Short mmCIF file of N, CA and C and ligand atoms in Angstrom, two decimals:
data_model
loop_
_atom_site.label_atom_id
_atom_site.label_comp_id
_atom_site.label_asym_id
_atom_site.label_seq_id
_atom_site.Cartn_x
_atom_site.Cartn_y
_atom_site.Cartn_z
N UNK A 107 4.47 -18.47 -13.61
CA UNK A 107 3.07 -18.14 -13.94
C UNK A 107 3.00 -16.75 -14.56
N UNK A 108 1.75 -16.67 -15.21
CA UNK A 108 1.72 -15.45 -16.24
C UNK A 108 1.71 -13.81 -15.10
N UNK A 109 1.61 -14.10 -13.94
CA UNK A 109 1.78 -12.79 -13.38
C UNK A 109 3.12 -12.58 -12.66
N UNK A 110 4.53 -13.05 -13.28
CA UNK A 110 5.53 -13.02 -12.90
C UNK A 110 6.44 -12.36 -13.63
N UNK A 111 6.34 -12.29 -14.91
CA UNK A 111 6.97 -11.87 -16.38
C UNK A 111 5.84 -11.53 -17.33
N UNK A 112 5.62 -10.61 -17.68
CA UNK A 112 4.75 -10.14 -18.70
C UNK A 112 5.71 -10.16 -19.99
N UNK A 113 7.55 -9.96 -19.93
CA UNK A 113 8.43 -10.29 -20.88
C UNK A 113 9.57 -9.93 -20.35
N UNK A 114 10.23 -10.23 -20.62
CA UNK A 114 12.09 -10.27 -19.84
C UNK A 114 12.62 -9.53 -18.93
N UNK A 115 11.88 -7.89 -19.25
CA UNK A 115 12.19 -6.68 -19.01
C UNK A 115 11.18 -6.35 -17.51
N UNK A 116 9.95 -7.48 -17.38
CA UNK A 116 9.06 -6.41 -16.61
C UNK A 116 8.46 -7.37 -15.89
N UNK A 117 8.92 -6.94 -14.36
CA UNK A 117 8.20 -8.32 -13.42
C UNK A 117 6.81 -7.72 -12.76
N UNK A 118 5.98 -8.73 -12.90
CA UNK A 118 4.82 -8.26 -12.44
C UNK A 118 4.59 -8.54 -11.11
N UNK A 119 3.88 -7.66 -9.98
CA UNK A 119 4.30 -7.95 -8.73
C UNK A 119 2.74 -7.58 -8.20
N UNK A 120 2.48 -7.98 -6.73
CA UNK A 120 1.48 -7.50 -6.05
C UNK A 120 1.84 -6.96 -4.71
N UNK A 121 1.51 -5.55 -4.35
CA UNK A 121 1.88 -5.12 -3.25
C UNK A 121 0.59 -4.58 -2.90
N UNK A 122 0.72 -4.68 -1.02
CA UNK A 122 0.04 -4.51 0.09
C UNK A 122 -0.14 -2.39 0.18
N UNK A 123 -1.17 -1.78 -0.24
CA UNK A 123 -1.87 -0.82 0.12
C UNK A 123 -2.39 -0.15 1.39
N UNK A 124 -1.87 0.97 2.04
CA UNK A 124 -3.22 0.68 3.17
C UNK A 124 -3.32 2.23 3.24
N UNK A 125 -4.38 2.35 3.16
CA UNK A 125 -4.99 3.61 3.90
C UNK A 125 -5.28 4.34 5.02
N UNK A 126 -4.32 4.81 5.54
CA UNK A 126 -4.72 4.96 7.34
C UNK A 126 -5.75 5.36 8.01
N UNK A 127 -5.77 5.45 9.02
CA UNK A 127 -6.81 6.23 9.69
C UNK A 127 -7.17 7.79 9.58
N UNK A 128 -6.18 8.29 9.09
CA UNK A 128 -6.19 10.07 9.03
C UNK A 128 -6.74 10.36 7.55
N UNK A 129 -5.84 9.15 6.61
CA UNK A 129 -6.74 9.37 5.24
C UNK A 129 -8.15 8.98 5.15
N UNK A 130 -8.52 8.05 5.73
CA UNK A 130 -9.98 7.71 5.14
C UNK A 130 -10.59 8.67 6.38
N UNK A 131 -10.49 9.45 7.64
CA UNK A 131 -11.13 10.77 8.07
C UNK A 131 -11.03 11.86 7.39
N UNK A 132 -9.55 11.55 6.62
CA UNK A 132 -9.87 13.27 5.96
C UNK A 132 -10.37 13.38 4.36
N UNK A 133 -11.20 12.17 4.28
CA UNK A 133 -11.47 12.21 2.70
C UNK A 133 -10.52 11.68 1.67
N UNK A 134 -9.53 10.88 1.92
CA UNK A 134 -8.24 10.90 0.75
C UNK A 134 -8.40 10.05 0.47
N UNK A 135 -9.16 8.67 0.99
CA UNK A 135 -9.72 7.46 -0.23
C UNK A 135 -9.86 7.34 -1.55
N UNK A 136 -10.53 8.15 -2.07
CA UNK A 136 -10.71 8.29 -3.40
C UNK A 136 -9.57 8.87 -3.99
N UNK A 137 -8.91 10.02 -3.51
CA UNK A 137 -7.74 10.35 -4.14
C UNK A 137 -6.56 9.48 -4.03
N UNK A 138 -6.07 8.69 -3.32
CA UNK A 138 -5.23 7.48 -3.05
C UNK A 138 -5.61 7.01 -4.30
N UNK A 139 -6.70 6.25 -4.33
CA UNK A 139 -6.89 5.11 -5.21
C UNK A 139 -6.75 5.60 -6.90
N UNK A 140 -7.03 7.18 -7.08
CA UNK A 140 -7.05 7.43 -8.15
C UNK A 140 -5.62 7.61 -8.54
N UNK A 141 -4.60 7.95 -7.60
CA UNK A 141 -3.67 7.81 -8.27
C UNK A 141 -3.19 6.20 -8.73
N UNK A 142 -3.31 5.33 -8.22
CA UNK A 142 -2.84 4.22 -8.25
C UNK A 142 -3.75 3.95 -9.39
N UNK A 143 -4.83 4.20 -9.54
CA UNK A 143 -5.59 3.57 -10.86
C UNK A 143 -4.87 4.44 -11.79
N UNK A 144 -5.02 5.44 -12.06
CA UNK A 144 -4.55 6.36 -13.10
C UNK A 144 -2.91 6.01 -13.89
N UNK A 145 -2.06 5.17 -12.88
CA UNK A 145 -0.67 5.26 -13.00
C UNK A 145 -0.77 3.75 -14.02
N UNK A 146 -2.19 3.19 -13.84
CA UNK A 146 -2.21 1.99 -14.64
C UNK A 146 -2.08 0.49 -13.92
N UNK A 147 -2.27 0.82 -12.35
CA UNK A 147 -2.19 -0.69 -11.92
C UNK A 147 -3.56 -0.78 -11.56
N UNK A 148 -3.13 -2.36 -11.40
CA UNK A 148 -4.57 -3.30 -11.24
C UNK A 148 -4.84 -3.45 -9.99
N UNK A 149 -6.11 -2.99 -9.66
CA UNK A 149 -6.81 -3.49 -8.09
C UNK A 149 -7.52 -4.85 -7.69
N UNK A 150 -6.93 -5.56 -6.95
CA UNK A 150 -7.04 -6.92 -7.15
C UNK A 150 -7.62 -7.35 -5.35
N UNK A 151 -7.19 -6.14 -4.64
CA UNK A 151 -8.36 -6.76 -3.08
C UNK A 151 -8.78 -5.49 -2.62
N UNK A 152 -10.06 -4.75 -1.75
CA UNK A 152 -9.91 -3.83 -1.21
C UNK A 152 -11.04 -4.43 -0.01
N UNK A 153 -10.60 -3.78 0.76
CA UNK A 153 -11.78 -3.67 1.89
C UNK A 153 -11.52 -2.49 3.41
N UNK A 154 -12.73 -1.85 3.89
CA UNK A 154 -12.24 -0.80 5.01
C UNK A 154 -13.00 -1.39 6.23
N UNK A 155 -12.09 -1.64 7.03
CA UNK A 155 -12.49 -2.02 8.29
C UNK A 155 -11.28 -1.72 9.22
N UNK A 156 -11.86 -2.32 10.27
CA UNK A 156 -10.94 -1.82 11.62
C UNK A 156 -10.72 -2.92 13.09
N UNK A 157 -9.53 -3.09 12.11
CA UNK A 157 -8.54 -4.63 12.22
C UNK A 157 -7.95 -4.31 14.11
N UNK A 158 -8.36 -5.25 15.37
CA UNK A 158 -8.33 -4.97 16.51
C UNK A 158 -7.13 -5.02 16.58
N UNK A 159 -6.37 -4.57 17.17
CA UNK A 159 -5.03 -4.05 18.23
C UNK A 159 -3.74 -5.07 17.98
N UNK A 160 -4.21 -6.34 18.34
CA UNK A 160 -3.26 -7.63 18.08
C UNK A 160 -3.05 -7.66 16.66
N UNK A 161 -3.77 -7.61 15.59
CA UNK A 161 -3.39 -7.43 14.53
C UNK A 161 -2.70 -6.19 14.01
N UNK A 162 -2.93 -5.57 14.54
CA UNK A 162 -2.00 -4.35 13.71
C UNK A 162 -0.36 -4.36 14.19
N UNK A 163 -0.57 -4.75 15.63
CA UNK A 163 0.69 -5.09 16.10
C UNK A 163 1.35 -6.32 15.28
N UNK A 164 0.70 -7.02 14.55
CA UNK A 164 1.27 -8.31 13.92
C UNK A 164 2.09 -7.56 12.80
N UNK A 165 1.03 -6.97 11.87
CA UNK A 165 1.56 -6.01 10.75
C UNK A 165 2.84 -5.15 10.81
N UNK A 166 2.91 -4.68 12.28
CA UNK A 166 3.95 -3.70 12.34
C UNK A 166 5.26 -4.67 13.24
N UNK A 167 4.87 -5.76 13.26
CA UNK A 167 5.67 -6.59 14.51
C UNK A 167 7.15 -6.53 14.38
N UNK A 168 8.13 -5.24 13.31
CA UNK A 168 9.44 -5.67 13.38
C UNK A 168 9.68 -3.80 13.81
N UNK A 169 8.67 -2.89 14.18
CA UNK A 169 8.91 -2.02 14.78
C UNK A 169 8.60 -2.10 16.15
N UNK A 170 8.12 -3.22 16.88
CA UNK A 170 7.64 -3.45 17.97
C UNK A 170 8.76 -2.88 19.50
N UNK A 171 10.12 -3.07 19.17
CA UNK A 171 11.06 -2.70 19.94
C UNK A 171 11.34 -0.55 20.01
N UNK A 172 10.83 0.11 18.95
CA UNK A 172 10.77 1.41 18.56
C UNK A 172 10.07 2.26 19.74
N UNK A 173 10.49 3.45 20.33
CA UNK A 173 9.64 3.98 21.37
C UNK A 173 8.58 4.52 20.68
N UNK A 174 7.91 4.42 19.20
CA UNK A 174 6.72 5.00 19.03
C UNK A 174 6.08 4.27 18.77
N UNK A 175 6.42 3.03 19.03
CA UNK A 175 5.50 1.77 18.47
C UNK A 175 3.91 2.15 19.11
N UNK A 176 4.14 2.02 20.51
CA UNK A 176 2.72 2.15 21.08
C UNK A 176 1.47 3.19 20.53
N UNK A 177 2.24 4.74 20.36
CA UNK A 177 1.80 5.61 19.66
C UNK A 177 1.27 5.08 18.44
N UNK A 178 2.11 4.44 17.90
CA UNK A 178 1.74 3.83 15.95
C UNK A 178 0.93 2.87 16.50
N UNK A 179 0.32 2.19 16.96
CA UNK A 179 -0.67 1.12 17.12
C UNK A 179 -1.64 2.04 17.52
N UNK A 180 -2.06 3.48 18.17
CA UNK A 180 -3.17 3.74 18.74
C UNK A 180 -3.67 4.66 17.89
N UNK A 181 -3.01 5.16 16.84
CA UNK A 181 -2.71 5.97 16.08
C UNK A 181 -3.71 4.98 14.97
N UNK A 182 -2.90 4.08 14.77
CA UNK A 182 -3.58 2.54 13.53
C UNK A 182 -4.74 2.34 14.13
N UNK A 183 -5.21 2.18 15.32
CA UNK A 183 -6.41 1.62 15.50
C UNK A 183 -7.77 2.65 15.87
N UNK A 184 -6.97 3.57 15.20
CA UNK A 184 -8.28 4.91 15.55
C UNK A 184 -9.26 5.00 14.86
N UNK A 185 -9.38 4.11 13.83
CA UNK A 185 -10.44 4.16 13.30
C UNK A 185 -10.52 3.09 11.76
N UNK A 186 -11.39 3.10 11.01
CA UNK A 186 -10.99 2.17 9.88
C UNK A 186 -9.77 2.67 9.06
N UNK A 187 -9.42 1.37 8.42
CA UNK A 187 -8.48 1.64 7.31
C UNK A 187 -8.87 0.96 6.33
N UNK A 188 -8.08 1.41 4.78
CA UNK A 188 -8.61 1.02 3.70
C UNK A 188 -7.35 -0.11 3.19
N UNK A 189 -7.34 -1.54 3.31
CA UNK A 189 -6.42 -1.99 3.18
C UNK A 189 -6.93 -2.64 1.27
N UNK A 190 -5.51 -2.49 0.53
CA UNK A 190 -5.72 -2.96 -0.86
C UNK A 190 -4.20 -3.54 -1.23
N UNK A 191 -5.01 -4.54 -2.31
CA UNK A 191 -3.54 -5.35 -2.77
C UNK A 191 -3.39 -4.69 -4.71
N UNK A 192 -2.86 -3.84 -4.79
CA UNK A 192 -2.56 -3.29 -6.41
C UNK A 192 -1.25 -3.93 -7.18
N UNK A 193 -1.67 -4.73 -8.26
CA UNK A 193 -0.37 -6.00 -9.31
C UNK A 193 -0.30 -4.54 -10.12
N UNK A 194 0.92 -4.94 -10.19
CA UNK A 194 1.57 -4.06 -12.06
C UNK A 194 2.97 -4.47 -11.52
N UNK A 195 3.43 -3.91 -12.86
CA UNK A 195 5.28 -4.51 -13.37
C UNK A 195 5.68 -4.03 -11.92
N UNK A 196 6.95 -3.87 -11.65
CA UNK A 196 7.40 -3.41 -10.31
C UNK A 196 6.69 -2.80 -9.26
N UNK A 197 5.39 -3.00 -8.87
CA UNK A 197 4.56 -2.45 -8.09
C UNK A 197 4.75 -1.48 -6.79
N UNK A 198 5.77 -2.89 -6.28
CA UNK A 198 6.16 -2.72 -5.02
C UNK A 198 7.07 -1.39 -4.49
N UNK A 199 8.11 -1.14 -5.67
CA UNK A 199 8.95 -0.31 -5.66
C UNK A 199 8.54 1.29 -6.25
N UNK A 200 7.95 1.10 -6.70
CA UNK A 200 7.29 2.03 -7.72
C UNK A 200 5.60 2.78 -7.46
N UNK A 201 5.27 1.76 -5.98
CA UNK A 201 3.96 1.94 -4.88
C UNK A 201 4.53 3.07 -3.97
N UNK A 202 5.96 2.37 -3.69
CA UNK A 202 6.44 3.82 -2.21
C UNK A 202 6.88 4.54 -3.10
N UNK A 203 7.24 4.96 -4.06
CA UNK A 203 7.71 5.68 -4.74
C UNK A 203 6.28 7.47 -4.83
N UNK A 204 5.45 6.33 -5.46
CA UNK A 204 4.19 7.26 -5.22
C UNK A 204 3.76 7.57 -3.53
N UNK A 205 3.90 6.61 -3.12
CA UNK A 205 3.48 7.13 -1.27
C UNK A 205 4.69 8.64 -0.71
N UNK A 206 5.42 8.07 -1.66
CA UNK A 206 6.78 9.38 -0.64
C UNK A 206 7.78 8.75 0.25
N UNK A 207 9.07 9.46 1.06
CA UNK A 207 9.32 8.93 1.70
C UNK A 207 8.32 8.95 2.91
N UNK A 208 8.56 7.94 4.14
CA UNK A 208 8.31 7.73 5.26
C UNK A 208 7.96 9.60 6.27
N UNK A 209 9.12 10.24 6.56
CA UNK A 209 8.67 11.55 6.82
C UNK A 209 8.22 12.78 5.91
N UNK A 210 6.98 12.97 5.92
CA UNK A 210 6.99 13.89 5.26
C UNK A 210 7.25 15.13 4.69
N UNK A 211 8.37 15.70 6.11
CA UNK A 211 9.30 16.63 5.03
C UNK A 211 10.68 16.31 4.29
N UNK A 212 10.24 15.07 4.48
CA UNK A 212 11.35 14.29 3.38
C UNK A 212 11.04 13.78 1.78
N UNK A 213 9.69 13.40 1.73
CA UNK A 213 8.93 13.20 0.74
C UNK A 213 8.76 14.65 -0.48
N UNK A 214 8.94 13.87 -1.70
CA UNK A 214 8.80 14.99 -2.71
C UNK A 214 7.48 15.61 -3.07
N UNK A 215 7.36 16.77 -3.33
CA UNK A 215 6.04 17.01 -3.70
C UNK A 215 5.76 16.21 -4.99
N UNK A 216 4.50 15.92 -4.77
CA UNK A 216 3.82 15.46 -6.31
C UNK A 216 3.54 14.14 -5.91
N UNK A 217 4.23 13.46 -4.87
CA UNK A 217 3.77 12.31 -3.82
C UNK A 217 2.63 12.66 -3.14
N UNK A 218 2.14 10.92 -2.74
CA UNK A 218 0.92 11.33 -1.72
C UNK A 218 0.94 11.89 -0.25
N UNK A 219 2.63 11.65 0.44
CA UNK A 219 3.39 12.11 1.34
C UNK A 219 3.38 13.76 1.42
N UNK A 220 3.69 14.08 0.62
CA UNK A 220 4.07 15.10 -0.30
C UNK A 220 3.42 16.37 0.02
N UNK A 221 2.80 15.36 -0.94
CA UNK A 221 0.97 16.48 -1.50
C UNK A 221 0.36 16.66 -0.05
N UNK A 222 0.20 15.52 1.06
CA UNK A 222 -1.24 15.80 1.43
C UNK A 222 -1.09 15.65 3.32
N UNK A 223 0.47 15.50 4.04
CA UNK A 223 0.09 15.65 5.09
C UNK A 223 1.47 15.85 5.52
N UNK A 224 2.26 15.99 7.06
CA UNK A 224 2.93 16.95 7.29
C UNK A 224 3.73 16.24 8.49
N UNK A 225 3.34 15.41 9.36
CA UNK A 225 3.97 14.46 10.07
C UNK A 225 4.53 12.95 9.86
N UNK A 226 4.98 12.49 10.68
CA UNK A 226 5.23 11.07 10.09
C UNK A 226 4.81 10.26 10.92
N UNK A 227 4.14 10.95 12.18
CA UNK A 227 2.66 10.01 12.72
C UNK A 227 1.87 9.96 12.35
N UNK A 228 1.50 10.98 11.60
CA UNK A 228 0.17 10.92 10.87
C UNK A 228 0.15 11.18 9.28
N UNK A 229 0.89 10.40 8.33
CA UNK A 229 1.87 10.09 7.17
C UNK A 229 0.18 9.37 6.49
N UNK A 230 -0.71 9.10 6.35
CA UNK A 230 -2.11 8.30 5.81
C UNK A 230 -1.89 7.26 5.16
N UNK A 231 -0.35 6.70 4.64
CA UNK A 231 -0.82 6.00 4.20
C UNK A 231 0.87 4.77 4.08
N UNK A 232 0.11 3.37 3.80
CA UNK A 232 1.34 2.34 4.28
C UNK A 232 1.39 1.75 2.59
N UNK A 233 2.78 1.35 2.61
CA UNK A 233 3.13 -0.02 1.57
C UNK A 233 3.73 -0.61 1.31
N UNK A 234 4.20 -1.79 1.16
CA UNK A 234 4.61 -3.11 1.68
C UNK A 234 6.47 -2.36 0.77
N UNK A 235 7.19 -2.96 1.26
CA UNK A 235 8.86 -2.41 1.08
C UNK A 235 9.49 -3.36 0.40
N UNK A 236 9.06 -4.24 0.35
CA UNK A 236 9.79 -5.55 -0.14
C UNK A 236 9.24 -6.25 -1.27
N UNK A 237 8.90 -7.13 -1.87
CA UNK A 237 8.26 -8.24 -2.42
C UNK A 237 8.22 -8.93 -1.55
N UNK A 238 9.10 -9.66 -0.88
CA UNK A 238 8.68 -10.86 0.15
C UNK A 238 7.95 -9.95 1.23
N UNK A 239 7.63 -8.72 1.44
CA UNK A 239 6.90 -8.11 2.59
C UNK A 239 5.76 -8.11 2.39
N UNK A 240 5.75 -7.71 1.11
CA UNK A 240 4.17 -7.53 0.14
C UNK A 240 3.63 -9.43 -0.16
N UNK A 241 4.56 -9.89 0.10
CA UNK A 241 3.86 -11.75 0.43
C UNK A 241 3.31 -12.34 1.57
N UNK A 242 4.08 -11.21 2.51
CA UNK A 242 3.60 -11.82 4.46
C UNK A 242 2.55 -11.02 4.15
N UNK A 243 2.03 -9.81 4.02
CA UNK A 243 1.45 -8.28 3.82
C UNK A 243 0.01 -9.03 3.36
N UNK A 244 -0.04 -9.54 2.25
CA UNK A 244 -0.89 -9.56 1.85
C UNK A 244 -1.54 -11.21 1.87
N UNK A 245 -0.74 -12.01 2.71
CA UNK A 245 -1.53 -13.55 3.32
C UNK A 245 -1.68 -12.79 4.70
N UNK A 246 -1.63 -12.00 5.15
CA UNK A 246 -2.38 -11.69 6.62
C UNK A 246 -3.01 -10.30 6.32
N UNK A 247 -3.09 -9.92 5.79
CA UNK A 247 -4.79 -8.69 5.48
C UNK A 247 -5.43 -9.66 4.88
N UNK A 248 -5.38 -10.38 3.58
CA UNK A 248 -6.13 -11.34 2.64
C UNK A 248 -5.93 -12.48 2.41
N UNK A 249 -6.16 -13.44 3.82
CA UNK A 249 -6.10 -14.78 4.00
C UNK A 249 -6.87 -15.31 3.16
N UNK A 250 -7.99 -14.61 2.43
CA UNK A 250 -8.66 -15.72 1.64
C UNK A 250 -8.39 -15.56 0.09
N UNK A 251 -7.32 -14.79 -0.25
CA UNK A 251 -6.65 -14.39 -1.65
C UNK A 251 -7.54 -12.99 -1.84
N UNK A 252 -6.71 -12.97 -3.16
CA UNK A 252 -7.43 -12.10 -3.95
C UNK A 252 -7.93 -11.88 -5.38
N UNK A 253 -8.76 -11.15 -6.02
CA UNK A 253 -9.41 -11.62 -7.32
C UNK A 253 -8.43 -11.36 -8.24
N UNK A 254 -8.70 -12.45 -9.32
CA UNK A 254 -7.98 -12.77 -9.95
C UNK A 254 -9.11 -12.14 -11.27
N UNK A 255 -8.54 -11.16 -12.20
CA UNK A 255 -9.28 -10.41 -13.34
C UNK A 255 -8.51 -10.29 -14.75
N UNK A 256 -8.93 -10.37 -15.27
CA UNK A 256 -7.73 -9.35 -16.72
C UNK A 256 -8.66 -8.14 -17.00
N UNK A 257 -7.73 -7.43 -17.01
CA UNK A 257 -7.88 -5.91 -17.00
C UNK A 257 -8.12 -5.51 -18.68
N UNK A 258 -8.84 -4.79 -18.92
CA UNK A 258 -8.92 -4.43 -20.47
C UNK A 258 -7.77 -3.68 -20.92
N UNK A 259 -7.22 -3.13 -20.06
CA UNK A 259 -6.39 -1.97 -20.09
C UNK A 259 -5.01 -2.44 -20.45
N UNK A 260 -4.90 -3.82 -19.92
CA UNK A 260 -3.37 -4.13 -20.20
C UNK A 260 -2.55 -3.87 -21.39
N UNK A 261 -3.79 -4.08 -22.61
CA UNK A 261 -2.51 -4.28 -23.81
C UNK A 261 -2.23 -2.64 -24.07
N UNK A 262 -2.84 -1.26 -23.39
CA UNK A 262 -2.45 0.04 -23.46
C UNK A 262 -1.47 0.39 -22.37
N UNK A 263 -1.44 -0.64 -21.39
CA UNK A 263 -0.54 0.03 -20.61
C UNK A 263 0.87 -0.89 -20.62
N UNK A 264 1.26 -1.94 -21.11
CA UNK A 264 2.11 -2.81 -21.51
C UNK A 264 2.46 -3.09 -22.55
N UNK A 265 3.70 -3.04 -22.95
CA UNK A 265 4.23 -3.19 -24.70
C UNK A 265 3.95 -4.37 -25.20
P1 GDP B 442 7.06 3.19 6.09
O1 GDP B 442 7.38 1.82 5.59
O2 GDP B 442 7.49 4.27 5.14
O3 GDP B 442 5.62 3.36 6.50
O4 GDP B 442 7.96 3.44 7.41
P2 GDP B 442 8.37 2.42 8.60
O5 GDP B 442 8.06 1.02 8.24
O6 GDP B 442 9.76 2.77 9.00
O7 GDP B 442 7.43 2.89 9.81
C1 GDP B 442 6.07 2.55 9.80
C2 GDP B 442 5.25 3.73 10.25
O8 GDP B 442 5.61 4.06 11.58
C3 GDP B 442 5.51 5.02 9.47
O9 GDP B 442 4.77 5.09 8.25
C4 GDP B 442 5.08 6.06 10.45
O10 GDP B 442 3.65 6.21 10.47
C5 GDP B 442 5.52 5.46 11.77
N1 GDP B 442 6.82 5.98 12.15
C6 GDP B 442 8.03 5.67 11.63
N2 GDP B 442 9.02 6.36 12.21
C7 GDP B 442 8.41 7.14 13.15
C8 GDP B 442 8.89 8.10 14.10
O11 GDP B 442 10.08 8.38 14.19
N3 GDP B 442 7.94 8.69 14.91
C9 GDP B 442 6.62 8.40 14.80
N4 GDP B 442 5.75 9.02 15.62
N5 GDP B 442 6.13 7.51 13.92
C10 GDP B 442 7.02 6.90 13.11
MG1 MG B 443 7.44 0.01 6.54
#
């Protein structure tokens, strides 16, 4: 299907977004999203709410054995999050790339890691690691899909 190959060179992908709890308290919603718009991908689900306990544990269910798991679930459920599904060519890889690494004094500046917070409990923001992660990722935040658009922008941001 046409969102798999745009041409030989460039797979088009959809990966799982999320906004944590520390970003959407400390204002970084809008700046999140602007980078991801600005870099040229497409926003295709968003919504902020605050997904109860069993679910977040579902989301995180392969750190579940980790001694900070409990911490990371109370941490996740402190308040809303901004969960989004963003398509472009390599998304997925090229999404954490912009998030940073995982700890943030590991993360490069000029990342959102980076740039904007200082622990790796409180890191603002998640994204799917895989393609097949960003497939579980995004049938359990957006069981009922997501919109399907053409972007005006494509033929400037794709050869
Ligand atoms: P991510 O994919 O980069 O988010 O990293 P992981 O999937 O390994 O971990 C998920 C989330 O758990 C991270 O983003 C952190 O918020 C949290 N986390 C991971 N490792 C640690 C840790 O060593 N201590 C604490 N407190 N939180 C951690
Ligand atoms: Mg992860």
């Amino acid at each position: 299907n046409k969102f798999h190959f745009i041409n030989k060179f460039r797979k088009m992908e959809r990966t799982y977004i999320m906004i944590k709890p520390d970003g959407v308290q400390r204002g970084l919603v809008g700046e999140i999203i602007k980078r991801f718009e600005q870099k040229g991908y497409k926003l295709v689900a968003m919504k902020l709410w605050s997904p109860p306990r069993e679910f977040m544990e579902k989301h995180y269910a392969d750190l579940s054995s980790k001694g900070f798991f409990a911490g990371l679930i109370n941490y996740m459920t402190s308040g809303p999050v901004v969960s989004m599904v963003w398509e472009g060519a390599n998304v997925v890889l090229e999404g954490r790339k912009m998030l940073g690494a995982t700890k943030p004094t590991d993360s490069a500046m000029g990342t959102i890691r980076g740039d904007f917070c200082i622990e790796v409990g409180r890191n603002i923001c998640h994204g799917s690691d895989s393609v097949e992660s960003a497939n579980a990722e995004i049938a359990l935040w957006f069981p009922d899909g997501v919109s399907e658009w053409d972007s005006c922008e494509s033929a400037w941001i794709y050869e």
